Short mmCIF file of C-alpha atoms and ligand atoms in Angstrom, two decimals:
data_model
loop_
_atom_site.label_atom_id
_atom_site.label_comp_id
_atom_site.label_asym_id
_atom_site.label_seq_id
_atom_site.Cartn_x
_atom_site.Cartn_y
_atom_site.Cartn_z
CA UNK A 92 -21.34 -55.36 -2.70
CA UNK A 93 -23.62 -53.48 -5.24
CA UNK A 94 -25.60 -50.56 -3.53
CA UNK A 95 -28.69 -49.73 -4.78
CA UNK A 96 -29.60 -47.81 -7.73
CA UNK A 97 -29.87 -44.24 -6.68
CA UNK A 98 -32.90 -42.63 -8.79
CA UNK A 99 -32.71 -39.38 -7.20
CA UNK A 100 -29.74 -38.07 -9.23
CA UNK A 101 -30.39 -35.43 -11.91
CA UNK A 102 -27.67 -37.50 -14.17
CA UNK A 103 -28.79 -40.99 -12.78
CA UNK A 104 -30.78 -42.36 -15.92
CA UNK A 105 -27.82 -44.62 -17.12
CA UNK A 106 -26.52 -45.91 -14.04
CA UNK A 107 -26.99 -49.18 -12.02
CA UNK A 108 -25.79 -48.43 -8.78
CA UNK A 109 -25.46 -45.79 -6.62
CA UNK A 110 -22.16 -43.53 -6.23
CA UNK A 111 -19.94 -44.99 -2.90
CA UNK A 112 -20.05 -43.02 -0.46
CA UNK A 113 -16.71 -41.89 -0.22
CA UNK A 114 -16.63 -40.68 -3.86
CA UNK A 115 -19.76 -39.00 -3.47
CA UNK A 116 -17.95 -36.80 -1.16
CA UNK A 117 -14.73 -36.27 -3.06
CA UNK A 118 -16.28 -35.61 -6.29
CA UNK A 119 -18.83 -32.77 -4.12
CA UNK A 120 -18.30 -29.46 -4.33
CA UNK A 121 -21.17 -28.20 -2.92
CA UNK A 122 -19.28 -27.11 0.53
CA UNK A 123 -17.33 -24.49 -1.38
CA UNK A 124 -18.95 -23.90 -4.31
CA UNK A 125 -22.55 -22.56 -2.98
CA UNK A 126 -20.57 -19.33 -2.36
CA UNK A 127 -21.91 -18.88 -6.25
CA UNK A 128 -25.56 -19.65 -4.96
CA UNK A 129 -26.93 -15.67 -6.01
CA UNK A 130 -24.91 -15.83 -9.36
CA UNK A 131 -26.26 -19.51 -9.87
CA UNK A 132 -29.91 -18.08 -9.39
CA UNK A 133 -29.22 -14.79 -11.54
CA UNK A 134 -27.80 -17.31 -14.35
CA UNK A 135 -31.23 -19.45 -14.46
CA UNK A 136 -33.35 -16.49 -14.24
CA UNK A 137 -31.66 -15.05 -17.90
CA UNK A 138 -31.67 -18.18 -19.14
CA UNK A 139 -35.36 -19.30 -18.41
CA UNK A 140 -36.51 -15.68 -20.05
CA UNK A 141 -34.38 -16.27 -23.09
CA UNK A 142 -36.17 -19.51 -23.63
CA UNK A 143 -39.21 -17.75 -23.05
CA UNK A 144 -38.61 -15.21 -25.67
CA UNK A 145 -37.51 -17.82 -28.06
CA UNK A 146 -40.85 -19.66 -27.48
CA UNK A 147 -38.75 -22.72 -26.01
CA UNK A 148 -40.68 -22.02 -22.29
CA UNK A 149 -44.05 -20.62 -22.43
CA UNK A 150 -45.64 -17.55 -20.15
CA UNK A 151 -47.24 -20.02 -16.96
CA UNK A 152 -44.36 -21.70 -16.82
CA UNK A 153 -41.58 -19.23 -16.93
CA UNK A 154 -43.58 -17.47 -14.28
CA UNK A 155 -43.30 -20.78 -12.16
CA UNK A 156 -39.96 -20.57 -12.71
CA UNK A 157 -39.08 -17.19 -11.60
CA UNK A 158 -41.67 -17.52 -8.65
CA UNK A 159 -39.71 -20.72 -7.36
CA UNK A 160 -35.92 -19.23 -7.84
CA UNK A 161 -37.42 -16.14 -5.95
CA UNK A 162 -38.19 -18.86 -2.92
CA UNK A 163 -35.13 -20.57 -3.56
CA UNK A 164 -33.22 -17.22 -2.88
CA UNK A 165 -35.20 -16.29 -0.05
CA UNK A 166 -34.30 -19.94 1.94
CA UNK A 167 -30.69 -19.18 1.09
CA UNK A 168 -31.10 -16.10 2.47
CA UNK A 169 -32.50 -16.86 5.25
CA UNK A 170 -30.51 -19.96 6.28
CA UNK A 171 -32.96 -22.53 6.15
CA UNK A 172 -31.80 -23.89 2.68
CA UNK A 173 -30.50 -27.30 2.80
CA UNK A 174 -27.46 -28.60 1.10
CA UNK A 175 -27.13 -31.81 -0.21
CA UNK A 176 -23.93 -33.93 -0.75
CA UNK A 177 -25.87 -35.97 -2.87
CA UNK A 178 -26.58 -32.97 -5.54
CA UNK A 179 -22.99 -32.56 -5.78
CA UNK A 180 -22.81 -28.78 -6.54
CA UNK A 181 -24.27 -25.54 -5.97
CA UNK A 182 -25.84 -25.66 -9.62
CA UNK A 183 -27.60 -29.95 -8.63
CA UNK A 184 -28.78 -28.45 -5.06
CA UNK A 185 -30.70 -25.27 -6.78
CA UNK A 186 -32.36 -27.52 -9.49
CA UNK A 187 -33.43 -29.81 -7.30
CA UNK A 188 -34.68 -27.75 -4.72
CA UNK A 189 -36.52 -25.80 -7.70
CA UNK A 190 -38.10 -28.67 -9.00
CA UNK A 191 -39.64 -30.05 -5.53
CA UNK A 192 -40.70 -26.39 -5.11
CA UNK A 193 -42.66 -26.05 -8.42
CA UNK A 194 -42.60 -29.65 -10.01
CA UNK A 195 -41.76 -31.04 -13.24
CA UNK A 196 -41.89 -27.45 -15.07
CA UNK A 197 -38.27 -26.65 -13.10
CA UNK A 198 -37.01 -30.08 -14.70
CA UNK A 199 -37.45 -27.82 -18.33
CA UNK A 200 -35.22 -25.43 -17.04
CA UNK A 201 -31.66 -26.97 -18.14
CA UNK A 202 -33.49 -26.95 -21.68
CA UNK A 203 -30.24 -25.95 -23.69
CA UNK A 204 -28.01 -25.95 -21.11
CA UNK A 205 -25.14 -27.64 -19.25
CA UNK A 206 -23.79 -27.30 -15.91
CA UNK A 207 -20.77 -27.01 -17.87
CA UNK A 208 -21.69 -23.50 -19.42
CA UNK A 209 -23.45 -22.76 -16.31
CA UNK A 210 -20.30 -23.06 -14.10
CA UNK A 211 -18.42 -20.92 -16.03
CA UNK A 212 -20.65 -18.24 -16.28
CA UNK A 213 -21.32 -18.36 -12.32
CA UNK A 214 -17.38 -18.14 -11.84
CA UNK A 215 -16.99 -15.23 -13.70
CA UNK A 216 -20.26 -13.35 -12.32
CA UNK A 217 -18.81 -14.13 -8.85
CA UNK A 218 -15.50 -12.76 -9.75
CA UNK A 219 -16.79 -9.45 -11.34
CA UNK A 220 -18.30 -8.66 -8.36
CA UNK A 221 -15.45 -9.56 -6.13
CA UNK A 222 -13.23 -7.36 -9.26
CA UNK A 223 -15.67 -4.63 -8.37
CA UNK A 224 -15.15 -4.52 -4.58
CA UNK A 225 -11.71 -5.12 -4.73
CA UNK A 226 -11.34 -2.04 -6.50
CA UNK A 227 -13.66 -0.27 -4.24
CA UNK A 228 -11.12 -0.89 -1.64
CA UNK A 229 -7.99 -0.10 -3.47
CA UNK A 230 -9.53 3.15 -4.33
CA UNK A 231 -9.78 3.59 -0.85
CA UNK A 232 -6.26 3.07 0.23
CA UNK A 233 -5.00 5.14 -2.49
CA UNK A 234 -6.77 7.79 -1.41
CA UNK A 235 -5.73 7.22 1.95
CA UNK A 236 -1.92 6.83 0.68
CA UNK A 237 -2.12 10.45 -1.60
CA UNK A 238 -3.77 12.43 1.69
CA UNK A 239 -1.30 11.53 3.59
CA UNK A 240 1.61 12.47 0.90
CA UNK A 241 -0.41 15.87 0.58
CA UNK A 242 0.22 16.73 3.56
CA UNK A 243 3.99 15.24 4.36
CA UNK A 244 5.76 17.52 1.07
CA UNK A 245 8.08 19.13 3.10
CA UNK A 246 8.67 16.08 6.02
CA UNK A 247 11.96 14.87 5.39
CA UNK A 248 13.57 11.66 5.56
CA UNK A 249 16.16 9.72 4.37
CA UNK A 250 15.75 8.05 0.87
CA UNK A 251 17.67 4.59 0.97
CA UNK A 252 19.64 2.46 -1.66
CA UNK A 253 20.75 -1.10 -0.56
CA UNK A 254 18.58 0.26 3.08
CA UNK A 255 21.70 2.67 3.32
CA UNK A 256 21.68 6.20 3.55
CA UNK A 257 21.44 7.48 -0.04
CA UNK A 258 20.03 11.44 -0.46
CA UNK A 259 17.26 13.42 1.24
CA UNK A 260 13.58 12.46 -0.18
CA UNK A 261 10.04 14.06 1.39
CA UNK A 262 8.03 11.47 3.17
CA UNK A 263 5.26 12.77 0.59
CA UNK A 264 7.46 11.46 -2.33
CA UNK A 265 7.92 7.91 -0.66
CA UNK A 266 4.79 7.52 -0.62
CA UNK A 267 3.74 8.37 -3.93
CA UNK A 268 5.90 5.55 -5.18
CA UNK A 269 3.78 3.54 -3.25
CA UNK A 270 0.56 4.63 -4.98
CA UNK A 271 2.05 4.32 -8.29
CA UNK A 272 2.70 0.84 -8.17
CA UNK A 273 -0.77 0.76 -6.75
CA UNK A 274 -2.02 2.55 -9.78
CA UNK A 275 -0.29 0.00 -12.10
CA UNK A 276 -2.52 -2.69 -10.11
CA UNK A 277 -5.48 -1.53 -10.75
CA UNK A 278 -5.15 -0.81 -13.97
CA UNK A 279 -4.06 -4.64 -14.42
CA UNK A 280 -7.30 -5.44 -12.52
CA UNK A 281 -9.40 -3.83 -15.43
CA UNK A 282 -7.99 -4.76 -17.85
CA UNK A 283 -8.75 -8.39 -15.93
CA UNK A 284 -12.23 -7.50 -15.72
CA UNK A 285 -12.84 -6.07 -19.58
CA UNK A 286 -11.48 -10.07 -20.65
CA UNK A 287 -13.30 -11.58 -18.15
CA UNK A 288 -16.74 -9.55 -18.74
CA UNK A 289 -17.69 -12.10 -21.54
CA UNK A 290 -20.82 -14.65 -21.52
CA UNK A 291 -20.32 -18.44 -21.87
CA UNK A 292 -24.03 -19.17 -21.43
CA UNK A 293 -25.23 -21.02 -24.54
CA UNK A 294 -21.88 -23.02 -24.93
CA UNK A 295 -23.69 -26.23 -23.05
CA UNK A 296 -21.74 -28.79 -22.37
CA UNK A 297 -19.21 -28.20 -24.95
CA UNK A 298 -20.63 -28.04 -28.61
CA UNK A 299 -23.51 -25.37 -28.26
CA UNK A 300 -27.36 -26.69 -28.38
CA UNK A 301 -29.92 -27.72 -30.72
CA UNK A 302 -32.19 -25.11 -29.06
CA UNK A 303 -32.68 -21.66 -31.26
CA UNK A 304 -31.15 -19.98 -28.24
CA UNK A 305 -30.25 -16.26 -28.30
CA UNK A 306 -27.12 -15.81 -26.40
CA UNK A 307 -27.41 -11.93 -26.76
CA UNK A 308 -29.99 -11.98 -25.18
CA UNK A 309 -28.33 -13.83 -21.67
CA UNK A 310 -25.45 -11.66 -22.16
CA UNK A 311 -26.78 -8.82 -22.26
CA UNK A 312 -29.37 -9.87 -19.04
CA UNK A 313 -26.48 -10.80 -17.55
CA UNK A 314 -24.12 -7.19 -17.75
CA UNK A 315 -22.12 -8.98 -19.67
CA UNK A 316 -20.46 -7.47 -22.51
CA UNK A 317 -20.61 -9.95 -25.45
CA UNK A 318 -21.35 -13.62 -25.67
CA UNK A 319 -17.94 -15.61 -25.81
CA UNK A 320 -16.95 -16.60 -29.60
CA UNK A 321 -16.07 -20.36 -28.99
CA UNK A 322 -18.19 -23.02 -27.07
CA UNK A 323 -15.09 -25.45 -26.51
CA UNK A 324 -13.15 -22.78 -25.02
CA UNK A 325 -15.85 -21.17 -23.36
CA UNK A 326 -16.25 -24.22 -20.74
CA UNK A 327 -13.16 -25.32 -20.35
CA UNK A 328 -10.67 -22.34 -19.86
CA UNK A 329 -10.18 -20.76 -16.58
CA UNK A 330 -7.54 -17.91 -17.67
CA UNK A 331 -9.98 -14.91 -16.35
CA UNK A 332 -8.80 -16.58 -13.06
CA UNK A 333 -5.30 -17.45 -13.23
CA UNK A 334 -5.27 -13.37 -14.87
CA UNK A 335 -7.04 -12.29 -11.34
CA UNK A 336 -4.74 -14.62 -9.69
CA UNK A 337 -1.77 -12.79 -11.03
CA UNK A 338 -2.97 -9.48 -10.36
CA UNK A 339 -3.53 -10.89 -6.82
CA UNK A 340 0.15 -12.03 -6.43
CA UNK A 341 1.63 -8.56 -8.20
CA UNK A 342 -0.61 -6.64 -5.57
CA UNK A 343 0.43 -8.39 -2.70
CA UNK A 344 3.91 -8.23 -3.30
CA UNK A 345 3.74 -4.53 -3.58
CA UNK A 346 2.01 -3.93 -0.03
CA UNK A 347 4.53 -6.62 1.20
CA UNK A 348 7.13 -4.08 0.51
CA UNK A 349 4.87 -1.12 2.21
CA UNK A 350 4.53 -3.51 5.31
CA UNK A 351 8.06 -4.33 5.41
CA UNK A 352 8.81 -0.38 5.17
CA UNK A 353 6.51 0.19 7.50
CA UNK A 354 7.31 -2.86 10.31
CA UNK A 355 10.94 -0.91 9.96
CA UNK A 356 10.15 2.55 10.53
CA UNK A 357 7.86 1.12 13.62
CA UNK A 358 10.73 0.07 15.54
CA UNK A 359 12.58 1.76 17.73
CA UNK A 360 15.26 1.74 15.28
CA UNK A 361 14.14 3.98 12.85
CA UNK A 362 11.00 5.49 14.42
CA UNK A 363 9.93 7.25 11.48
CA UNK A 364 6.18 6.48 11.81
CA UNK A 365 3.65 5.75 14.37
CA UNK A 366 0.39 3.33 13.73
CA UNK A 367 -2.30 3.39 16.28
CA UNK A 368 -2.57 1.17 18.97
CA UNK A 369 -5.87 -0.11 17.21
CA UNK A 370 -3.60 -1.21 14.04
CA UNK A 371 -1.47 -3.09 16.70
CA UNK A 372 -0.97 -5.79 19.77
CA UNK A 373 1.65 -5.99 22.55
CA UNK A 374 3.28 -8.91 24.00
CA UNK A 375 2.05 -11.78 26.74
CA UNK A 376 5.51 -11.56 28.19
CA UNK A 377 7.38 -8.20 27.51
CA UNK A 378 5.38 -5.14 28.83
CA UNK A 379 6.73 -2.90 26.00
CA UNK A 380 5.79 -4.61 23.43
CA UNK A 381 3.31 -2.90 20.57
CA UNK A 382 3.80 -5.16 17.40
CA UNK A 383 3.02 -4.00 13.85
CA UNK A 384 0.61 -6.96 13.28
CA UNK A 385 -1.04 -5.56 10.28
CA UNK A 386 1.59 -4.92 8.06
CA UNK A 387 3.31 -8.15 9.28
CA UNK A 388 0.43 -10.45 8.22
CA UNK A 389 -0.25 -8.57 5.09
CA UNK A 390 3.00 -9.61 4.43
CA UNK A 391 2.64 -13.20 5.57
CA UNK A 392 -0.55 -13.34 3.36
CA UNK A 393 1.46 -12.87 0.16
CA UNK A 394 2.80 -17.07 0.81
CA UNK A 395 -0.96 -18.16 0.29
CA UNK A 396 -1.57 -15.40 -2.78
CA UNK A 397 1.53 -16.75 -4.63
CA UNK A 398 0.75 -20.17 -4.19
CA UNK A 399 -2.49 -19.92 -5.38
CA UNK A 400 -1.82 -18.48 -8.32
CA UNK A 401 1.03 -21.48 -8.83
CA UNK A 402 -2.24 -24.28 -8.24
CA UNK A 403 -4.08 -22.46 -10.87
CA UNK A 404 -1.53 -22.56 -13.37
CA UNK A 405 -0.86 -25.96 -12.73
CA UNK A 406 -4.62 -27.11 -12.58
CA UNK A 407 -4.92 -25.32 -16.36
CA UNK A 408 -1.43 -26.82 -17.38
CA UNK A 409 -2.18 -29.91 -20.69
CA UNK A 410 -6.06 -29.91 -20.06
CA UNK A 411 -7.24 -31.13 -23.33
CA UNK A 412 -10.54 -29.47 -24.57
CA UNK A 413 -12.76 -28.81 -23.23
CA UNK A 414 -14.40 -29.23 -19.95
CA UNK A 415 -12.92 -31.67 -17.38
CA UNK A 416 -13.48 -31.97 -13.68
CA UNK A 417 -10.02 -30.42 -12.81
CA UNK A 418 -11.60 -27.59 -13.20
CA UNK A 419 -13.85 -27.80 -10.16
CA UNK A 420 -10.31 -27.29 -8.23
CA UNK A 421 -10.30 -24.05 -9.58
CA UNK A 422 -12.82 -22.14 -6.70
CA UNK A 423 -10.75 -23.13 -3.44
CA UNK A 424 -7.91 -21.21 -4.69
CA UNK A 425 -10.00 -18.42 -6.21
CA UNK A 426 -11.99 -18.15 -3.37
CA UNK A 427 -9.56 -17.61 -0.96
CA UNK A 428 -7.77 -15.23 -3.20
CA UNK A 429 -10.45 -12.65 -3.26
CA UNK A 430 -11.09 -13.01 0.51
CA UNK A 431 -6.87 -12.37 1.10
CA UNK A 432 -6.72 -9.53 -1.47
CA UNK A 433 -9.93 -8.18 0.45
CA UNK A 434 -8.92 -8.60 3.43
CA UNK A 435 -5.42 -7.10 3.35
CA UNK A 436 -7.02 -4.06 1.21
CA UNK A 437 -9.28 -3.43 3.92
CA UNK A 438 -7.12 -3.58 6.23
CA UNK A 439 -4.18 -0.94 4.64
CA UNK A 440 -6.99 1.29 3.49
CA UNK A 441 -8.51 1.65 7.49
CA UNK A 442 -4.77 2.14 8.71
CA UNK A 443 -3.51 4.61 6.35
CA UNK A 444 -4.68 7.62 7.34
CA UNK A 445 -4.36 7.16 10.48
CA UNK A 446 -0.19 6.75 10.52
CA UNK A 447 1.23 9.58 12.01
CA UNK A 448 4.55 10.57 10.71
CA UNK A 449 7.74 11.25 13.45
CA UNK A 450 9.12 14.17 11.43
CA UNK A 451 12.04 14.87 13.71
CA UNK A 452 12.96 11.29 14.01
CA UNK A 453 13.37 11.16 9.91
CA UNK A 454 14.61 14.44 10.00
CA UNK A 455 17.86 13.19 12.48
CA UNK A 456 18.05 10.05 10.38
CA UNK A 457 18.26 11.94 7.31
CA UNK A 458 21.38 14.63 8.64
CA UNK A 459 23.39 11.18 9.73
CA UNK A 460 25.10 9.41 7.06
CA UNK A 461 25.92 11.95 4.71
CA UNK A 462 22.59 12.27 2.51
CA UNK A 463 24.24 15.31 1.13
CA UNK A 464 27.21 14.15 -0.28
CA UNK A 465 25.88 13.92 -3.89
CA UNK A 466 24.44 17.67 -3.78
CA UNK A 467 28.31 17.93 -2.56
CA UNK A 468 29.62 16.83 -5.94
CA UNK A 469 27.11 18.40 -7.79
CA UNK A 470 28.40 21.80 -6.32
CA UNK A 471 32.11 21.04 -7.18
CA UNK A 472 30.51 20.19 -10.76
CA UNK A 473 29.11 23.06 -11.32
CA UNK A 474 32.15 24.98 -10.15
CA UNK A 475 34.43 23.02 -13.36
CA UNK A 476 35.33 19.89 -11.62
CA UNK A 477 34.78 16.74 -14.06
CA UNK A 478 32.05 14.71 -11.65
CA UNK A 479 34.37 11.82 -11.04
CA UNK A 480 37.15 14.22 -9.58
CA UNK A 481 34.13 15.67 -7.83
CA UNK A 482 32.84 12.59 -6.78
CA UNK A 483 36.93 11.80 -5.53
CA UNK A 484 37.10 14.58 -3.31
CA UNK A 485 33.71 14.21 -1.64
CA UNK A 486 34.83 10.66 -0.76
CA UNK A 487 37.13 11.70 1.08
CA UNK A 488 35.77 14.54 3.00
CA UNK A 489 32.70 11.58 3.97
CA UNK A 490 35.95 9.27 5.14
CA UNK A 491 37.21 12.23 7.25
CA UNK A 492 33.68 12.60 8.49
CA UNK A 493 33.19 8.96 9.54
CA UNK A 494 36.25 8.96 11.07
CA UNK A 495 35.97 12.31 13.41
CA UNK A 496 32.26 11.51 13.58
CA UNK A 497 30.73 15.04 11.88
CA UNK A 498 28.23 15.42 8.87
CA UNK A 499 29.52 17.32 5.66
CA UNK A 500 27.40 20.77 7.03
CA UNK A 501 28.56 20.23 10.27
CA UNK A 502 32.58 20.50 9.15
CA UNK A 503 34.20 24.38 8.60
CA UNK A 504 34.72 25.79 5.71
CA UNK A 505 38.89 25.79 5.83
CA UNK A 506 38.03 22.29 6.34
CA UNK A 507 36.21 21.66 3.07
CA UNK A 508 38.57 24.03 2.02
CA UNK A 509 41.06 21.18 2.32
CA UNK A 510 39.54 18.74 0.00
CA UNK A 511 38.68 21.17 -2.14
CA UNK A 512 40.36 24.63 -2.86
CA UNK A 513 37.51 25.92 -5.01
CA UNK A 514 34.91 25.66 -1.99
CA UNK A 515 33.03 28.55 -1.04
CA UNK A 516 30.83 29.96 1.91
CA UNK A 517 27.75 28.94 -0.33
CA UNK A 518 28.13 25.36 -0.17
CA UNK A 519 26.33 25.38 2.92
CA UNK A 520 22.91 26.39 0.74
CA UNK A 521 23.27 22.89 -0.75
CA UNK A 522 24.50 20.95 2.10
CA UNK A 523 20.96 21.73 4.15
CA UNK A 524 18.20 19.25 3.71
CA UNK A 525 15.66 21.70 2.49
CA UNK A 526 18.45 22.85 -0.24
CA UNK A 527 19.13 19.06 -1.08
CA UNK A 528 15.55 18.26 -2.11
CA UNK A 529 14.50 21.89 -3.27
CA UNK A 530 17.01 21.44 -6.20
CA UNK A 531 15.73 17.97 -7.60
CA UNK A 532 12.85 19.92 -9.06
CA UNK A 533 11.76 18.60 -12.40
CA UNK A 534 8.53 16.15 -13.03
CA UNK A 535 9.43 12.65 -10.91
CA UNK A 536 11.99 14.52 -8.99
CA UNK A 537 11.69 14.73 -4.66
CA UNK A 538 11.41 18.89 -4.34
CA UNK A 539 8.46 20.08 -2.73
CA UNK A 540 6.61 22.07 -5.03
CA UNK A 541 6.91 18.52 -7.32
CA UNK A 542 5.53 16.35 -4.89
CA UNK A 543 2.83 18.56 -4.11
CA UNK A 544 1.77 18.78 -7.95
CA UNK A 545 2.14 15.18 -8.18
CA UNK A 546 0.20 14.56 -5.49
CA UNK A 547 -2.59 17.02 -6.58
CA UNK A 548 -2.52 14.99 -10.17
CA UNK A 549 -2.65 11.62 -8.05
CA UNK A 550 -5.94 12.55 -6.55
CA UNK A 551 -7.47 14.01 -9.35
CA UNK A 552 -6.96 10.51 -11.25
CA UNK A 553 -8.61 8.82 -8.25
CA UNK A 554 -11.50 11.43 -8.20
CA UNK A 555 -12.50 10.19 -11.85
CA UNK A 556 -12.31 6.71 -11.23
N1 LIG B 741 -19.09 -28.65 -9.90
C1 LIG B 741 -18.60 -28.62 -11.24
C2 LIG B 741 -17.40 -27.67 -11.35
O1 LIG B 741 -17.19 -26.98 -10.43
C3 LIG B 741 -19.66 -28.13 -12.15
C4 LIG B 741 -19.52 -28.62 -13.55
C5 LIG B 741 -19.64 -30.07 -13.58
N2 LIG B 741 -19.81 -30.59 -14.90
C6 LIG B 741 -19.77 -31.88 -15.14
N3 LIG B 741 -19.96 -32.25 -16.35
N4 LIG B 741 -19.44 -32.74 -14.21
O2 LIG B 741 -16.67 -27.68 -12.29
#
């Protein structure tokens, strides 16, 4: 059956009948897409006062214009703004609410212009500001993350290789490894944000317009930094995203491996750290119970970051220039991108300062399994042993110590003695904790008086920001 011809369309002019229903609705976008609604509105306002001041729009009716986007915002705002299937997409529903608003003037309004350009530059607005935020947050938790290494340079607790004992660390220096990789993000989010920060407006649907438009002059309105150099590529790539996308997946990785670190020292286990009950929930069914929730779904949320960034990649992969409707697919996974990155920001930048480190509990963890053993060899070293014979002896003095169940500084000295004729009473200086880390002291290293400096150097970095 032929339905009939649907005049209300913005595109209808050469059709005959009306869109079926059911593709009406899976070609839509509007559901998702009028998330964009305040960058769609900031778009048409820079483009209807370019085409003022290039004569294309005259005074009365740029002012009707601006006056009905201005109402159009405020019944957004307000909730009383109602979206259409019919008009497709957040850029249709504006238009045509502008036009019954202010009549046929709001019909000159996509003078020179193409939803194609207009999506594009709505995307990217909506993901500088998102770029902004997000980094508003990560600043946040880093600061959060250096406080609380200022103040733990002496707390010490076992550094792990292969999660096995390895040599004493500070809890200060653990967790300025986490803020470096943290620094590393955000430094990968700028540099998203200075490739991103360009204006497609003025690219139209794909070739550029007949209209003497002045794209400078949008850019610039816009914050943008430039206009974009080439009209097929400006409407048809969506790299900016996949690039936040990426950054998204790197991020979440890394505070994966600071919840997993953290969901281990929580249990009983390790106890090396409490998190407030606030951070936490207990069990329906076992009374004890207080589970590290956070950290565990920050870690969770990484599935849904990764995969994302895998649909975008795919979505992009053998488009041939230059715009096709692929691309609409490209906001879902954006979208939720921004609110998971957000989200789990938010989240590890409310918690950190308030996790309160168990000092004795690392302190115990870090005398058990021989953390010492290298500072050991290092001592034999530097009393003329090659360090493989070194490393030899201390081997077997740890065997000897598993076996009658004593650390290295808890054994005699005739008893290192026996390994090791050269021993002396002053091996017990480097077989203490405090004497372990103290010695690692160069830039990087674990010692206290490093950690401290690197920590003060840390926050003055964030302080600029
Ligand atoms: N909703 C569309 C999108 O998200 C807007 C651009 C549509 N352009 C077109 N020629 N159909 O990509």
């Amino acid at each position: 059956m032929t339905n009939e011809k649907d005049t209300s369309k913005l595109w209808g002019g050469r059709f005959t009948e009306a869109t079926d229903a059911f593709v009406q609705r899976f070609t839509a976008s509007v559901t998702f897409d009028q998330r964009m609604a305040a960058e769609d509105i900031a778009g048409s306002l820079a483009h209807a006062r370019m085409l003022h001041s290039v004569g294309v729009l005259n005074e009365k009716e740029l002012q009707e214009i601006e006056d009905g986007l201005a109402r159009v915002q405020q019944e957004i705002s307000e909730g009383s703004f109602q979206w259409s299937i019919e008009l497709e997409d957040v850029h249709m529903n504006i238009e045509a609410r502008l036009t019954q608003l202010i009549g046929s003037t709001g019909k000159k309004l996509h003078t020179g212009r193409s939803r194609n350009d207009q999506v594009a530059t709505d995307i990217r607005l909506h993901l500088r500001a998102a770029i902004d935020s997000i980094a508003g947050e990560m600043t946040r938790l880093q600061k959060g993350i250096v406080g609380l290494a200022a103040d733990n340079t002496t707390t010490i607790m076992p550094g792990f290789t292969h999660l096995q004992t390895a040599q004493p660390v500070v809890f200060g220096h653990h967790l300025l490894a986490w803020n470096e990789m943290l620094e590393r993000d955000f430094g990968r989010l700028q540099d998203c944000r200075a490739r991103l920060n360009q204006s497609p407006l003025g690219a139209a649907a794909l070739a550029g317009t007949t209209y003497p438009i002045d794209r400078e002059h949008t850019a610039a309105a816009l914050g943008f930094d430039k206009p974009t150099e080439n009209s097929l590529d400006s409407v048809s790539d969506r790299d900016f995203a996949i690039e936040f996308c990426s950054f998204a997946a790197l991020l979440l990785t890394h505070l994966s491996r600071m919840s997993e670190e953290l969901v281990l020292w929580t249990s009983a286990q390790f106890d090396f750290v409490e998190l407030p009950d606030r951070f936490c929930t207990g069990s329906s069914i076992m009374p004890q119970k207080k589970n590290p929730d956070v950290p565990e779904l920050v870690r969770g949320k990484v599935g849904r970051v990764n995969g994302h960034l895998i649909a975008l990649l795919t979505l992009m992969k053998s488009q041939p220039l230059a715009y096709n409707k692929d691309n609409q697919e490209d906001k879902e996974p954006l979208f939720d991108t921004i609110d998971t990155v957000f989200d789990c920001l938010r989240a590890f930048a409310d918690m950190m300062p308030a996790i309160k480190p168990r000092t004795e509990a690392m302190r115990r963890a870090a005398l058990r399994g021989f953390s010492t053993a290298t500072d050991l060899a290092d001592y034999l070293v530097r009393r003329g042993l090659p360090f493989r014979d070194a490393h030899e002896v201390v081997g077997k003095a740890v065997a000897h110590g598993v076996a009658s169940g004593q650390d290295l500084a808890e054994m005699s000295l005739s008893t290192l003695q026996g390994f090791c004729a050269d021993i002396r009473e002053d091996v017990f200086e480097v077989l203490t904790l405090e004497g372990s880390v103290a010695a690692r002291n160069h830039l990087g290293g674990t010692a206290p008086a490093q950690v401290a400096a690197a920590a003060k150097r840390a926050g003055a970095r964030l302080a600029s920001r």
